[in-house]
CSV table of C-alpha atoms in Angstrom, one decimal:
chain,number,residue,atom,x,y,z
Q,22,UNK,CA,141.2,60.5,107.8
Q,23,UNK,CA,138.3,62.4,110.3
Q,24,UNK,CA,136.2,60.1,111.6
Q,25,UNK,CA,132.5,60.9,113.5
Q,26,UNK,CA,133.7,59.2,116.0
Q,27,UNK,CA,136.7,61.5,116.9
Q,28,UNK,CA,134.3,64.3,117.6
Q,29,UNK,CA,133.5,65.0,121.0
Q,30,UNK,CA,129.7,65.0,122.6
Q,31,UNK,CA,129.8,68.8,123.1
Q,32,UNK,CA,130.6,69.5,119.5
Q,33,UNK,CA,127.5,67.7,118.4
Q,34,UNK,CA,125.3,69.6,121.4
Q,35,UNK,CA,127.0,72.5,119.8
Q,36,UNK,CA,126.1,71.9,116.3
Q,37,UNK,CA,122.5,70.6,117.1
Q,38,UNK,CA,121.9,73.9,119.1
Q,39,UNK,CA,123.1,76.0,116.0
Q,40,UNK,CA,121.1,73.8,113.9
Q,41,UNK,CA,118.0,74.4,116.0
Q,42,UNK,CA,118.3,78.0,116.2
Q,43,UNK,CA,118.4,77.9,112.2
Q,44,UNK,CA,115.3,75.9,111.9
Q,45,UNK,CA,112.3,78.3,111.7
Q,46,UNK,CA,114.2,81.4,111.5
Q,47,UNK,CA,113.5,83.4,107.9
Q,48,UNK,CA,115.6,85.4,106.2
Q,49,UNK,CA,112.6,87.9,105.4
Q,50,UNK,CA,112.0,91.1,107.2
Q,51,UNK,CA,108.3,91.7,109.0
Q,52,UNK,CA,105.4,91.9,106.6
Q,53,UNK,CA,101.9,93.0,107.8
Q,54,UNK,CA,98.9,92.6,105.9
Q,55,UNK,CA,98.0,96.0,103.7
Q,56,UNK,CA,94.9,97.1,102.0
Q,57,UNK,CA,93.6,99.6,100.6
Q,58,UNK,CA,91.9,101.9,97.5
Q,59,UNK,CA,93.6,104.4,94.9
Q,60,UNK,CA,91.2,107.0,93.7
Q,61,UNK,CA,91.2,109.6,90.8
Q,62,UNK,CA,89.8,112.9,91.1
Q,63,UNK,CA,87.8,111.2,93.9
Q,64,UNK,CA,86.9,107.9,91.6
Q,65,UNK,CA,87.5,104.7,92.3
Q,66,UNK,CA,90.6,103.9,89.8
Q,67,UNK,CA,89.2,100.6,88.1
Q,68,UNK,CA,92.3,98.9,87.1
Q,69,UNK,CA,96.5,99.1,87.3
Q,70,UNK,CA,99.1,98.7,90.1
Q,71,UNK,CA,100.3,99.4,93.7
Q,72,UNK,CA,103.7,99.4,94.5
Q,73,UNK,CA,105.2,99.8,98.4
Q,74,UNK,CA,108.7,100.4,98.7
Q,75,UNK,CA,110.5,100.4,101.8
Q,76,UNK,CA,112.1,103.4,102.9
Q,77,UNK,CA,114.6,100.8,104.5
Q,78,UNK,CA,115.3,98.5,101.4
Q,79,UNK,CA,114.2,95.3,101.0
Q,80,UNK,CA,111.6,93.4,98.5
Q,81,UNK,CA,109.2,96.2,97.1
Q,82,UNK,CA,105.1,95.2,98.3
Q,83,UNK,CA,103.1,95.1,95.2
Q,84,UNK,CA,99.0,94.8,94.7
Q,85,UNK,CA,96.9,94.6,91.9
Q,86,UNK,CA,93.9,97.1,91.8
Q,87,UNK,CA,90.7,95.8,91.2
Q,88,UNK,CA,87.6,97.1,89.4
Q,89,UNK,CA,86.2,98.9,92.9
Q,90,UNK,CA,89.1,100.3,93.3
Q,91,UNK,CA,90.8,98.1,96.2
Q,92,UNK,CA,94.0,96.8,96.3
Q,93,UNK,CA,95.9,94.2,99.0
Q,94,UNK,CA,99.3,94.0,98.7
Q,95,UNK,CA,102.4,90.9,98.3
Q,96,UNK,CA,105.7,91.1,98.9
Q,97,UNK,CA,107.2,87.4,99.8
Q,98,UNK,CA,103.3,85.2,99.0
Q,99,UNK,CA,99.8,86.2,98.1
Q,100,UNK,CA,98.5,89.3,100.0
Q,101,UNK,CA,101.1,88.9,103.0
Q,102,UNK,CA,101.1,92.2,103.5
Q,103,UNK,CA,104.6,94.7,102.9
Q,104,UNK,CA,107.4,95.2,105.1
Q,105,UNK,CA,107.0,97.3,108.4
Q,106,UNK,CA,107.8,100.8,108.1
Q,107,UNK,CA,108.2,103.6,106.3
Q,108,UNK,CA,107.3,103.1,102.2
Q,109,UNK,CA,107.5,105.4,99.3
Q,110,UNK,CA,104.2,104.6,96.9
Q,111,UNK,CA,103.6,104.5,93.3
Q,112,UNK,CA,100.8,103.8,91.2
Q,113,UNK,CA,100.6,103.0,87.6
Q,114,UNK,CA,97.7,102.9,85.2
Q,115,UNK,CA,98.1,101.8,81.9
Q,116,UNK,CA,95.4,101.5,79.2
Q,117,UNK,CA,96.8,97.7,78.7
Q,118,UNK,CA,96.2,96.9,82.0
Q,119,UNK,CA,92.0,97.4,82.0
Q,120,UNK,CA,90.9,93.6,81.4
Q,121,UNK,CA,88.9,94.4,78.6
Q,122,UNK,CA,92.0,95.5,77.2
Q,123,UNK,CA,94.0,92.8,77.6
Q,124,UNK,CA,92.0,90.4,76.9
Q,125,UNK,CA,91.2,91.7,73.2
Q,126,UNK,CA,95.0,91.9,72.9
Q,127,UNK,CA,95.8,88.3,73.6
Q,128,UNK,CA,98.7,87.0,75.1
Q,129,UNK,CA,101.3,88.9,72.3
Q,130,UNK,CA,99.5,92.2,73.4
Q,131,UNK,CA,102.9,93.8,75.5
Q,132,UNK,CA,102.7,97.4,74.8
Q,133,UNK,CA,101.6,99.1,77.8
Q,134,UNK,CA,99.3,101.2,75.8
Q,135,UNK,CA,98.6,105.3,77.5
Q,136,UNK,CA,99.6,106.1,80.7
Q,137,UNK,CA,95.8,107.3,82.6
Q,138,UNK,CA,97.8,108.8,84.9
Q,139,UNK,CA,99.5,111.8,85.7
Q,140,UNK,CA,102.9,110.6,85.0
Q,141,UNK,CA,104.2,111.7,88.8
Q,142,UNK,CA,102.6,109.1,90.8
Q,143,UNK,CA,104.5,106.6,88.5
Q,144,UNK,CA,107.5,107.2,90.1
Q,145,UNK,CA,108.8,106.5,94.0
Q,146,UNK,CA,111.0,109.6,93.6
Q,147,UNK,CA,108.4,112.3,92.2
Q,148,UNK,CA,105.1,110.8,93.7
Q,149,UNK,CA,105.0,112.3,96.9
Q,150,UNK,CA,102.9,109.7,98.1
Q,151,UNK,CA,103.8,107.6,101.9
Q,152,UNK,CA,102.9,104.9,104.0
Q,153,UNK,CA,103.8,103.7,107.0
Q,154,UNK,CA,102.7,100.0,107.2
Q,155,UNK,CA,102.4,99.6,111.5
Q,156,UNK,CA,102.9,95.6,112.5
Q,157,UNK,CA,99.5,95.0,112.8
Q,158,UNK,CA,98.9,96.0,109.6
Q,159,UNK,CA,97.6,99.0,107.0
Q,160,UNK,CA,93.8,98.4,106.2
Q,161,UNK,CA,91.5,101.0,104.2
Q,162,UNK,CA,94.9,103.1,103.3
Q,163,UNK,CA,93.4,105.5,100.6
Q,164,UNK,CA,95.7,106.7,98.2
Q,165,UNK,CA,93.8,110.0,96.5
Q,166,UNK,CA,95.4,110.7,92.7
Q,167,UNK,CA,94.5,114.3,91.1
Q,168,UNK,CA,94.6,114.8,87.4
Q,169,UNK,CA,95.2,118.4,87.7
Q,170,UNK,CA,92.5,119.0,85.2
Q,171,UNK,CA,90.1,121.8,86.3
Q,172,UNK,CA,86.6,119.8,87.1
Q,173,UNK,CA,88.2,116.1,87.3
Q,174,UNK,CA,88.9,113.7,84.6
């Protein structure tokens, strides 16, 4: 039978420094606080998503855009920014998502309704939109949409 005991004094110096070591450290790459606005055809976009995507892996950086336009973005708790580094973007706007929306839908309203969007920017493939989030952070990033249509929207 193994007894405490039996177990010499640098063992447990051993184990308390591992222990220590542990204590504090986070499994979560560096995030940085990000911010920003999405326009369309030089308009503030008044409603959808953001989404961040490291280059490098990792937890995708997502943001909800708000009626001005702006957008600050989460990836482990509210607005702690995305992951440092290189990001592949994509926005979505769905006609469910305006508020007005959603709120005549009620809570069994899940169709996402039209895409307001050019269907590209949907997509971290086709979007051709970037970021590069630096470690003290990304503030006032715009992100400029075109509809293609001659004249704007």
């Amino acid at each position: 039978m193994f007894h405490l005991r039996q177990m010499s004094p640098p063992y447990f110096a051993l184990l308390g420094a591992v222990l220590l070591t542990q204590l504090g450290c986070s499994s979560h790459p560096s995030v940085a606080p990000v911010s920003g606005k999405v326009t369309l055809d030089g308009e503030p976009l008044r409603f959808g998503s953001v989404m961040f995507q490291a280059v490098s892996g990792g937890q995708p950086a997502t943001g909800k855009i708000q009626e001005d336009g702006t957008f600050s973005l989460s990836t482990f708790g509210d607005d702690d920014g995305a992951i440092v580094g290189k990001h592949r973007v994509r926005v979505v706007c769905y006609s469910s998502q305006d508020p007005a929306v959603a709120a005549a839908a009620g809570p069994a309203g899940d169709s996402l309704g039209r895409l307001l969007i050019p269907e590209k920017y949907t997509s971290l493939g086709a979007s051709g939109l970037t970021a590069e989030v630096p470690a003290d952070g990304l503030s006032g990033h715009e992100i400029a949409l075109e509809s293609g249509k001659a004249g704007g929207r």
